[in-house]
Structures are given as structure tokens and as C-alpha cells.
PDB file of C-alpha atoms in Angstrom:
ATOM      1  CA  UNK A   1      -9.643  -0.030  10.375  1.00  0.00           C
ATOM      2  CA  UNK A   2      -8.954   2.469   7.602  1.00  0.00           C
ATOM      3  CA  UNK A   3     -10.483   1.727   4.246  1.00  0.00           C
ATOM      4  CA  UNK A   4     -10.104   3.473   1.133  1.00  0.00           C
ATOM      5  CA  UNK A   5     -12.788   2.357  -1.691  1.00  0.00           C
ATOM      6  CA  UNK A   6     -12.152   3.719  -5.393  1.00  0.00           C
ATOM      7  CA  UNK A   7     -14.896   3.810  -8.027  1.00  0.00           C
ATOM      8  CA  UNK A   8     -15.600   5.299 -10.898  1.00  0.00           C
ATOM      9  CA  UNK A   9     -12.898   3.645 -13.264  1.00  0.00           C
ATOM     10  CA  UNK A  10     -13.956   2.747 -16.901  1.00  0.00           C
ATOM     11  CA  UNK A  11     -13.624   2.840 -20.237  1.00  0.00           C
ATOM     12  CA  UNK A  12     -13.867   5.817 -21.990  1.00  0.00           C
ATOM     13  CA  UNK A  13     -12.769   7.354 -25.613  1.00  0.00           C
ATOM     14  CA  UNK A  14      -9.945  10.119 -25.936  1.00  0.00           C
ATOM     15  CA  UNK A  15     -11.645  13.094 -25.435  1.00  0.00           C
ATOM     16  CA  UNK A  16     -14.192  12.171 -23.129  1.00  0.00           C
ATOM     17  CA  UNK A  17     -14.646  12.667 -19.142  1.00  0.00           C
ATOM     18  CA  UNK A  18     -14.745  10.367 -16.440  1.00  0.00           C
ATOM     19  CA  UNK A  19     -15.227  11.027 -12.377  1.00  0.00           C
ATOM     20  CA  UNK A  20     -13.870   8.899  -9.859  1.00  0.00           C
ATOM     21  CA  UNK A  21     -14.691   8.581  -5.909  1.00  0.00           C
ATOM     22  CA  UNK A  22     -13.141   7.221  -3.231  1.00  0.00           C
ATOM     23  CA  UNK A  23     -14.960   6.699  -0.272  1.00  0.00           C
ATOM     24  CA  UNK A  24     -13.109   6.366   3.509  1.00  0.00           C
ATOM     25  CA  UNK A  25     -13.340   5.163   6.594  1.00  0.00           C
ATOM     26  CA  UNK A  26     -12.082   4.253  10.041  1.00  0.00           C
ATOM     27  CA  UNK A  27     -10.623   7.456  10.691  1.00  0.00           C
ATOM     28  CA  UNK A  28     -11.494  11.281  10.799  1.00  0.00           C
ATOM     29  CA  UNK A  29     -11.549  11.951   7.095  1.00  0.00           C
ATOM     30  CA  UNK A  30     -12.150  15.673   7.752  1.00  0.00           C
ATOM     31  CA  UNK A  31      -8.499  15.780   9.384  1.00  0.00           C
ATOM     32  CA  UNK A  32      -6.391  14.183   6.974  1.00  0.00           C
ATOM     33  CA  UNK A  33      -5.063  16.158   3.189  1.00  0.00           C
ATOM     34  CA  UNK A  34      -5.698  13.380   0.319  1.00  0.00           C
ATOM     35  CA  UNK A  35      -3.690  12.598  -2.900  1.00  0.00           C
ATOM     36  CA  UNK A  36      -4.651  10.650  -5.877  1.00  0.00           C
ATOM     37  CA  UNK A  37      -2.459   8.911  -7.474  1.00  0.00           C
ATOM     38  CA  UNK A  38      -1.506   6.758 -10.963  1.00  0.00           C
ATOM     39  CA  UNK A  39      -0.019   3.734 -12.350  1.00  0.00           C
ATOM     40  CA  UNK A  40       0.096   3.560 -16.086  1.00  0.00           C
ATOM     41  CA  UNK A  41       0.305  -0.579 -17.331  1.00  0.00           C
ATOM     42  CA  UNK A  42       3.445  -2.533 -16.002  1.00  0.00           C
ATOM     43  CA  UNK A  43       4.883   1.311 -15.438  1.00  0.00           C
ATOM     44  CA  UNK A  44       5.599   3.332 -11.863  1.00  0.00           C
ATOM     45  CA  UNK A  45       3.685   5.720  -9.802  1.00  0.00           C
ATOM     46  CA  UNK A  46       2.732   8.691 -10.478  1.00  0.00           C
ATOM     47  CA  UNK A  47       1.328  11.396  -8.158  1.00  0.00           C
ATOM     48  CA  UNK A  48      -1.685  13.340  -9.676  1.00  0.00           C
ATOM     49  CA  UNK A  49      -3.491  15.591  -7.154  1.00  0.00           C
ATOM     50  CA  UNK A  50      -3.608  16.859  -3.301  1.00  0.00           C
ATOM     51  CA  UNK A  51      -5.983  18.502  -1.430  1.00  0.00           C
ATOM     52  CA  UNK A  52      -5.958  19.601   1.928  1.00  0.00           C
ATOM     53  CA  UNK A  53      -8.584  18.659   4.907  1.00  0.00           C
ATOM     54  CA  UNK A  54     -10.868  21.866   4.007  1.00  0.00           C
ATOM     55  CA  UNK A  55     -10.696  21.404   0.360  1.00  0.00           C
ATOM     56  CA  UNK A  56      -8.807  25.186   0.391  1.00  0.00           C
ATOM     57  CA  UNK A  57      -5.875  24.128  -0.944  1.00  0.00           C
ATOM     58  CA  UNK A  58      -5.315  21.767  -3.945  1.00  0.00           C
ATOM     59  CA  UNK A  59      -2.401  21.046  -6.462  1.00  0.00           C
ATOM     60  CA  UNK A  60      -2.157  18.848  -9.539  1.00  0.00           C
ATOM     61  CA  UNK A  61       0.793  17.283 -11.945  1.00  0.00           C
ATOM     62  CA  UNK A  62       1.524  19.500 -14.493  1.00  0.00           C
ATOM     63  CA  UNK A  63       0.556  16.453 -16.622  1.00  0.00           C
ATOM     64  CA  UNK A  64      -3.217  16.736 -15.489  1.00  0.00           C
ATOM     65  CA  UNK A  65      -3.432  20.347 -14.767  1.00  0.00           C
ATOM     66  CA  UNK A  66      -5.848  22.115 -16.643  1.00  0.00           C
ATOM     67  CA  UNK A  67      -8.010  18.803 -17.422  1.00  0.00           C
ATOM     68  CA  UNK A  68      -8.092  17.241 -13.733  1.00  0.00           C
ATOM     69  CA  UNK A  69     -10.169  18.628 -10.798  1.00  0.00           C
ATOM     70  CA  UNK A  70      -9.947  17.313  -7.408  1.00  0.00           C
ATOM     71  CA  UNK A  71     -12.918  17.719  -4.722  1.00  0.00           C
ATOM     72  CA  UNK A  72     -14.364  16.156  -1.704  1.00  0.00           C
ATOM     73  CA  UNK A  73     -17.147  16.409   0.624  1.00  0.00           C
ATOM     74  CA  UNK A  74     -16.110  15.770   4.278  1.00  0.00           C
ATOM     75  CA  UNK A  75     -19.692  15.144   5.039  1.00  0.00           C
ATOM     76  CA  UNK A  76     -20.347  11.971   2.773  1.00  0.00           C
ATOM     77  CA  UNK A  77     -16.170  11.186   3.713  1.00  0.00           C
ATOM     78  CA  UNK A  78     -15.596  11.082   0.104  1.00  0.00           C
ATOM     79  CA  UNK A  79     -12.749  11.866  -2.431  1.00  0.00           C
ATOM     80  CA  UNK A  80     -13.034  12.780  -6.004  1.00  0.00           C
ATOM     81  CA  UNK A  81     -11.092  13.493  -9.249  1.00  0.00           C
ATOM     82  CA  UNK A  82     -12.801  14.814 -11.928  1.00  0.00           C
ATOM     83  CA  UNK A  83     -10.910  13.886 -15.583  1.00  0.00           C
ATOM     84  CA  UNK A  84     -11.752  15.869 -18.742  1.00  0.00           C
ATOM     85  CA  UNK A  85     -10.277  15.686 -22.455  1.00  0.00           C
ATOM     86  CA  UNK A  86      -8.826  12.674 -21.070  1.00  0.00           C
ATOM     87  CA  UNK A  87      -6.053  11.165 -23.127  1.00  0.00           C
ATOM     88  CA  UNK A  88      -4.460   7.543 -24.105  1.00  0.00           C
ATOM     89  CA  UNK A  89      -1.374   8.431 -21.212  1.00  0.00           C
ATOM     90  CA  UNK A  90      -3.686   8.778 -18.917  1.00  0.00           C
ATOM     91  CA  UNK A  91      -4.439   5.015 -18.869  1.00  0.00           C
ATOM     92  CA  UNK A  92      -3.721   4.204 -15.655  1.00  0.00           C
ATOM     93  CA  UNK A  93      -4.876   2.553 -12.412  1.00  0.00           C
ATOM     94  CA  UNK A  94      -5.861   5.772  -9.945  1.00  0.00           C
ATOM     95  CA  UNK A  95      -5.251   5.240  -6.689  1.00  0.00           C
ATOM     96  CA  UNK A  96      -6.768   7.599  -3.983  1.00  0.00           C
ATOM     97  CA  UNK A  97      -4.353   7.457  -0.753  1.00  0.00           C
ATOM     98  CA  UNK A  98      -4.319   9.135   2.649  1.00  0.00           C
ATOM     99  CA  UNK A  99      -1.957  12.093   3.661  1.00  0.00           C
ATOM    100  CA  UNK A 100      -0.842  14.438   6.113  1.00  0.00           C
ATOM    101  CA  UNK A 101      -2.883  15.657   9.156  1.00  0.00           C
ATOM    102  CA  UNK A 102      -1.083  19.237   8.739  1.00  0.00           C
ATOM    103  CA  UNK A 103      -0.170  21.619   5.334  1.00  0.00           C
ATOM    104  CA  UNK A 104       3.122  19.668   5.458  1.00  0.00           C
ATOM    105  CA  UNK A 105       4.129  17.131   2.542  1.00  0.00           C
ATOM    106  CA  UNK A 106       4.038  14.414   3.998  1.00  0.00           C
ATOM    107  CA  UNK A 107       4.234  10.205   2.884  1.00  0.00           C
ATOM    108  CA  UNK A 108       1.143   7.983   2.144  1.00  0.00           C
ATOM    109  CA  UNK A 109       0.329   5.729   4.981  1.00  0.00           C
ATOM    110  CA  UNK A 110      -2.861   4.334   3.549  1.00  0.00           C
ATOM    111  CA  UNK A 111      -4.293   3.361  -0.017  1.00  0.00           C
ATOM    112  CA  UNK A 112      -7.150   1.731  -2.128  1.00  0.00           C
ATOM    113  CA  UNK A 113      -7.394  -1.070  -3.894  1.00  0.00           C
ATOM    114  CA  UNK A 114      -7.332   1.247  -7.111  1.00  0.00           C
ATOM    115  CA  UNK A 115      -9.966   1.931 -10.567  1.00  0.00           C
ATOM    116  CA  UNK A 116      -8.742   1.181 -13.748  1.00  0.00           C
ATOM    117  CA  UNK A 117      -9.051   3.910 -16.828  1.00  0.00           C
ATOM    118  CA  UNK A 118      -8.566   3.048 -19.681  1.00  0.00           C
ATOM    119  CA  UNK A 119      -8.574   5.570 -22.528  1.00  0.00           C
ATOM    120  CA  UNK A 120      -9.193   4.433 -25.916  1.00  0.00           C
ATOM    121  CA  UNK A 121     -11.592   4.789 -28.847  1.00  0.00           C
TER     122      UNK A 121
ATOM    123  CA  UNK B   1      11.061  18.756  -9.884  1.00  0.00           C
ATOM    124  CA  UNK B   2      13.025  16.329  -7.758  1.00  0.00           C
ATOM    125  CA  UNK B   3      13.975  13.305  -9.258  1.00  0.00           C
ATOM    126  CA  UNK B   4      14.248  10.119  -7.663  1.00  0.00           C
ATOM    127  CA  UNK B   5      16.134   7.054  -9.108  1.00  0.00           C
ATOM    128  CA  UNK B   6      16.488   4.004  -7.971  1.00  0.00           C
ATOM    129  CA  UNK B   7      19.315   1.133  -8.482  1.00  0.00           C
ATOM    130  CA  UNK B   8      19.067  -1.712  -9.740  1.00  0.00           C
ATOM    131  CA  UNK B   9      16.005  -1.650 -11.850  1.00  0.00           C
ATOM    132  CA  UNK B  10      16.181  -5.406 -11.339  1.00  0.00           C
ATOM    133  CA  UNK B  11      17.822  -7.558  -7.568  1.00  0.00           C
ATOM    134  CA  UNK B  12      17.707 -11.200  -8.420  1.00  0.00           C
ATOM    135  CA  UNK B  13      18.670 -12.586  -4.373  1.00  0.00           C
ATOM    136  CA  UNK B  14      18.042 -15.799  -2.842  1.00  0.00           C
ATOM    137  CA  UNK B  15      15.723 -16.583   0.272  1.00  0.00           C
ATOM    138  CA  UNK B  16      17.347 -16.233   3.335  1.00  0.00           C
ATOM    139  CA  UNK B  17      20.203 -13.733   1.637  1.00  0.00           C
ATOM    140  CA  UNK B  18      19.870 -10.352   2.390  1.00  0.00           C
ATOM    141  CA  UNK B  19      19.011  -7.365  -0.361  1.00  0.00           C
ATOM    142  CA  UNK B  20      20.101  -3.972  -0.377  1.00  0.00           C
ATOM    143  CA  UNK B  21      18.367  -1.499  -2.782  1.00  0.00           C
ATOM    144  CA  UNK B  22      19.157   2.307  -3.610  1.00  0.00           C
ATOM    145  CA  UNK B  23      17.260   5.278  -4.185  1.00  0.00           C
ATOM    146  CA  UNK B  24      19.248   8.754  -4.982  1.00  0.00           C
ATOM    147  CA  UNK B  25      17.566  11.747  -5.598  1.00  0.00           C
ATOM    148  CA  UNK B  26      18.278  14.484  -7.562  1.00  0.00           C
ATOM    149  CA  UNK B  27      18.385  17.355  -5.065  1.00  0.00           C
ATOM    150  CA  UNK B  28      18.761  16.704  -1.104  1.00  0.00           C
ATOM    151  CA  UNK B  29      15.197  15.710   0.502  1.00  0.00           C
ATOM    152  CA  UNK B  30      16.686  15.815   4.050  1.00  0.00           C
ATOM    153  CA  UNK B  31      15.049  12.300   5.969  1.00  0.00           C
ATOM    154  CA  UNK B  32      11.701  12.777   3.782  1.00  0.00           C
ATOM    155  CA  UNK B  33      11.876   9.800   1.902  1.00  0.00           C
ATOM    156  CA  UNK B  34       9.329   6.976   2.117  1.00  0.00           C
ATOM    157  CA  UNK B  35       9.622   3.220   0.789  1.00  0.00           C
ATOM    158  CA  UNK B  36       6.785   1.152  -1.032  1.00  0.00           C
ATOM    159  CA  UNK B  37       6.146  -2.052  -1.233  1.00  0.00           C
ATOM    160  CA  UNK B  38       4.282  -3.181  -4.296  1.00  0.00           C
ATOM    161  CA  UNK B  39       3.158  -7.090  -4.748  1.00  0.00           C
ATOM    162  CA  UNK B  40       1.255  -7.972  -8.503  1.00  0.00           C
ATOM    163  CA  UNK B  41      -2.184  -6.199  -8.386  1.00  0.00           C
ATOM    164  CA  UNK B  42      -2.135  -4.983  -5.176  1.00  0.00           C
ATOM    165  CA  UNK B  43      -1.844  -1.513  -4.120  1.00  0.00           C
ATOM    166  CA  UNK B  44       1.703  -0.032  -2.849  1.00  0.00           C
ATOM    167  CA  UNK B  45       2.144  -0.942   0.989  1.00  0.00           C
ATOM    168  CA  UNK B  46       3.984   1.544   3.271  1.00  0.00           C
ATOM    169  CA  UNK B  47       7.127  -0.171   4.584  1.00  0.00           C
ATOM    170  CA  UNK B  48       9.600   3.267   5.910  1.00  0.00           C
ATOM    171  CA  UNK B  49       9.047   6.712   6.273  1.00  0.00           C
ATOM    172  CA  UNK B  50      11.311   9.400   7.616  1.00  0.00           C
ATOM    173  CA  UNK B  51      13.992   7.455   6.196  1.00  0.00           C
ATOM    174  CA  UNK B  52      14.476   4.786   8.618  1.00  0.00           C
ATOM    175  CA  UNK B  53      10.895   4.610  10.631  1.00  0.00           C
ATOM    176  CA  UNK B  54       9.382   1.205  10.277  1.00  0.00           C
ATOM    177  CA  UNK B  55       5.413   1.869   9.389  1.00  0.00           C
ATOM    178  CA  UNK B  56       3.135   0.133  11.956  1.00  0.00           C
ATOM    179  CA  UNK B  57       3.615  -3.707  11.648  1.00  0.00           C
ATOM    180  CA  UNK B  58       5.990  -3.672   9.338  1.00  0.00           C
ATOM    181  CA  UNK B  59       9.128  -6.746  10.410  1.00  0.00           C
ATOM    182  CA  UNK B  60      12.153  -5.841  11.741  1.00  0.00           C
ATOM    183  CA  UNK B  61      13.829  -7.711   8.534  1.00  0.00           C
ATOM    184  CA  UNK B  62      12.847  -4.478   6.707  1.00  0.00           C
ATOM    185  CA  UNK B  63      15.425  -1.331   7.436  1.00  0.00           C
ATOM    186  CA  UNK B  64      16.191   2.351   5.933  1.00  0.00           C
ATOM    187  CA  UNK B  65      18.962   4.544   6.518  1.00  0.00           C
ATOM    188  CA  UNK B  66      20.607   7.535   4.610  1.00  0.00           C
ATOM    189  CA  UNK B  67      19.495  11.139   4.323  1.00  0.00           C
ATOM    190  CA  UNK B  68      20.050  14.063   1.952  1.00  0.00           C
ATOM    191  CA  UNK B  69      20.467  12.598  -1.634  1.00  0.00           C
ATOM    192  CA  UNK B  70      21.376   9.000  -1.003  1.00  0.00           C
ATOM    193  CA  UNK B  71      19.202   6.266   0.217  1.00  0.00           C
ATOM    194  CA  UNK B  72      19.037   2.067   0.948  1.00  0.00           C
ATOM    195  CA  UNK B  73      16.894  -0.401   1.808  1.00  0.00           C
ATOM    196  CA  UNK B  74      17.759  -3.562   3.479  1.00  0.00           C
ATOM    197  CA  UNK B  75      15.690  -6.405   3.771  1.00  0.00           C
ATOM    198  CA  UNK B  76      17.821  -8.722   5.620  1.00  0.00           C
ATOM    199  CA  UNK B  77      17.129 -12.730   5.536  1.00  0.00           C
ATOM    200  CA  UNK B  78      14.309 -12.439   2.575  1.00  0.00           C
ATOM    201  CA  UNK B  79      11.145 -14.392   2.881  1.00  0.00           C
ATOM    202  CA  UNK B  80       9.031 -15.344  -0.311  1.00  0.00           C
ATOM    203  CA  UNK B  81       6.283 -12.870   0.492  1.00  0.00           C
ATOM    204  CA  UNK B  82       9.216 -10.050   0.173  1.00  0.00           C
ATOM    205  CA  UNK B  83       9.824 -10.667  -3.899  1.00  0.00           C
ATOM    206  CA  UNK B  84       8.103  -7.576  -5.132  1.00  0.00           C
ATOM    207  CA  UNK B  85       8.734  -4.586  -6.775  1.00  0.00           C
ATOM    208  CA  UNK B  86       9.549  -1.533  -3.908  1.00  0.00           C
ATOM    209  CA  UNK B  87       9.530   2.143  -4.473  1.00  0.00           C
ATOM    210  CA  UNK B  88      11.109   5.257  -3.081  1.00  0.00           C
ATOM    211  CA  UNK B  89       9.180   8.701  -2.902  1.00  0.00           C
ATOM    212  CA  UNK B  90      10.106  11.758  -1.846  1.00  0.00           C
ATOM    213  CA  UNK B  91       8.194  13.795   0.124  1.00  0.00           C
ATOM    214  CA  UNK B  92      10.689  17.096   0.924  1.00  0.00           C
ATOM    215  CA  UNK B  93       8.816  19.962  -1.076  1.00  0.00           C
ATOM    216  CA  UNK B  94       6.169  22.332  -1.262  1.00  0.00           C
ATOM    217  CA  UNK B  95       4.292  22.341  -3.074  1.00  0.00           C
ATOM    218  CA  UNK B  96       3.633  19.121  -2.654  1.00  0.00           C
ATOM    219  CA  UNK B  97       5.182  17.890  -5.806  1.00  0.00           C
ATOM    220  CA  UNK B  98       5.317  14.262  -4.687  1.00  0.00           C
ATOM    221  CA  UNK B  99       7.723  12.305  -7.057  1.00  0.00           C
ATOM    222  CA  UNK B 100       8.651   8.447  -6.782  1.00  0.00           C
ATOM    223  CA  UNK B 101      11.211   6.587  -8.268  1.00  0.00           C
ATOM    224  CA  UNK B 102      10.763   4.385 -11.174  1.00  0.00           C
ATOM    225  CA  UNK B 103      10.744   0.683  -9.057  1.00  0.00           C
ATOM    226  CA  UNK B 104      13.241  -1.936  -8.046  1.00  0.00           C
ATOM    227  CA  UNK B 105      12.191  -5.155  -9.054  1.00  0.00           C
ATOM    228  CA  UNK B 106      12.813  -8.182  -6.350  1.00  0.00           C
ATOM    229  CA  UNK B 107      13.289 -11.475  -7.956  1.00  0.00           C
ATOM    230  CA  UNK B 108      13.931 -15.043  -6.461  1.00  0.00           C
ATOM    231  CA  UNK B 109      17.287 -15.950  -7.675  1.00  0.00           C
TER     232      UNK B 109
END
């Protein structure tokens, strides 16, 4: 069955960096474009970053861009968002989640279980 | 940006009634619109996609329709596991700008 495993999440002080993973399985991670995404305390959800099956083509939130890098390695089937100069709004739990199978926007059928950060000094 | 929003923030509706929640966005997203289902620290759950496709083993009780700007949910007969909060996302543009609606909370009445 498909499994999506987050890790990474911590505490860490304004400023500072954090880098999560997600590791999959039960399907052909290779195939499928991934999203992270974020849910601030008691607050809705909030998409962060895509990136397609080759890691060619990626987009972020405005909110993140600039301070957020998205990567995986299709040969460990692993997600990952790397978060510098993070900042107290981007206290969230992250969320990595599976998309489409083609460069088409698509919904998310699968998620994890979700890493809290929490930014604060 | 698109914006979703959804109506009521809050459904207070009794087992065994049926609930009917909205989701309008700001700009047509054709039949790209997904629902969520979202239980207290768990993650989201996919319930519809392409407006009114049930995702795999998801009960008949749960039903989407509308297209364009204008959206619903219907739960009909409502079991206890089905008091959560549920979100709408659209997934219509590229780049893929995902954006989701702010929640409808499902309370027992």
C-alpha cells in the first residue's frame, strides 16, 4: 500500500534552517510529481512546493519562495524541502503528499502523517 | 491566485440528517475541484475529485456535483465518523498554484 513517512520536523529559532524528508512507498515514486504542503495551528492548508517526477520542474508559494527548496532522489524514493531564514508563520505541520503522474495539476490522492515545525526562539 | 471559499465556516447537523456544504471559487476551475476530509490530528483524506468522482473506497453517502465557480458536498444520512472538518481545493491552473479553501467545520448537533 502507499506510504508516505515525513521527518525532519523540529524546533528551531527564527532565522535558522531546517530539512525535512519524506520517504515513499508502494508505488513507482519515480512516476508520480510531489507537493508539500502546510497547516499552521488550528488554521487551513496551505500548499508550499511541487516538483515533477524528474525533479526538472519545481514551483513554490510565493510565501516560501526564495527561502524554501524542494528536491528528491528517485533512487532512495525520497522527498525533501529544504527551509532557510525560517520564520514564526511558518509554524506549521508539513505534509508531503502524492500528485499527478503527468505535468498536469492535478488533486492529492495520498498523504503523510505530517512533521511539526515550530519556529520560535 | 484563485480563491476558494467555503460556506458555512461552521454545519452543526444531526446523525442520520443529511449535510450539504459549499465551496465557490473565485474564478471558474472547470470540474478540477477536489474535497478533503480532515479528522483531529490526522492528515486530510481524499473523499472527491473531478468534482463528483468518489476516491477509491470512499461510501456512497459522500457526493459532489457543480462545476465552474460553484461547488457542494453532500453527505447524506451522517455517521459519527463523518463530524470533521472538510476542505475544497482547486486544482485548475498552471502553474500549479494549488489553493484550498479555508475549512467547513462538521459538528454533531
Amino acid at each position: 500500500q502507499v506510504q508516505l513517512v515525513e521527518s525532519g520536523g523540529g524546533l528551531v529559532k527564527p532565522g535558522g534552517s531546517l530539512r525535512l524528508s519524506c520517504a515513499a512507498s508502494g508505488f513507482t515514486f519515480s512516476d508520480y510529481y510531489m507537493s508539500w504542503i502546510r497547516q499552521a495551528p488550528g488554521k487551513g492548508l496551505e500548499w508550499v512546493s511541487y516538483i515533477s517526477s524528474s525533479g526538472s520542474t519545481i514551483y513554490y508559494a510565493d510565501s516560501v519562495k526564495g527561502r524554501f527548496t524542494i528536491s528528491r532522489d528517485n533512487a532512495k524514493n525520497s522527498l525533501y524541502l529544504q527551509m532557510n531564514s525560517l520564520r514564526a508563520e511558518d509554524t506549521a505541520v508539513y505534509y508531503c503528499a502524492r500528485d499527478s503522474l503527468w505535468e498536469l495539476p492535478d488533486y492529492f490522492d495520498y498523504w503523510g502523517q505530517g512533521t511539526l515545525v515550530t519556529v520560535s526562539s | 491566485e484563485i480563491v476558494m471559499t467555503q460556506s458555512p465556516a461552521t454545519l452543526s447537523v444531526s446523525p442520520g440528517e443529511r449535510a450539504t456544504l459549499s465551496c465557490r471559487a473565485s474564478q471558474s476551475v472547470s470540474s478540477n475541484l477536489a474535497w478533503y476530509q480532515q479528522k483531529p490530528g490526522q492528515a486530510p483524506r481524499l473523499l472527491i475529485y473531478g468534482a463528483s468522482t468518489r476516491a477509491t473506497g470512499i461510501p456512497a453517502r459522500f457526493s459532489g456535483s457543480g462545476s465552474g465557480t460553484e461547488f457542494t458536498l453532500t453527505i447524506s444520512s451522517l455517521q459519527s465518523e463523518d463530524f470533521a472538518v472538510y476542505y475544497c481545493q482547486q486544482y485548475n491552473n498552471w502553474p500549479p498554484l494549488y489553493t484550498f479553501g479555508q475549512g467547513t467545520k462538521l459538528e454533531i448537533k
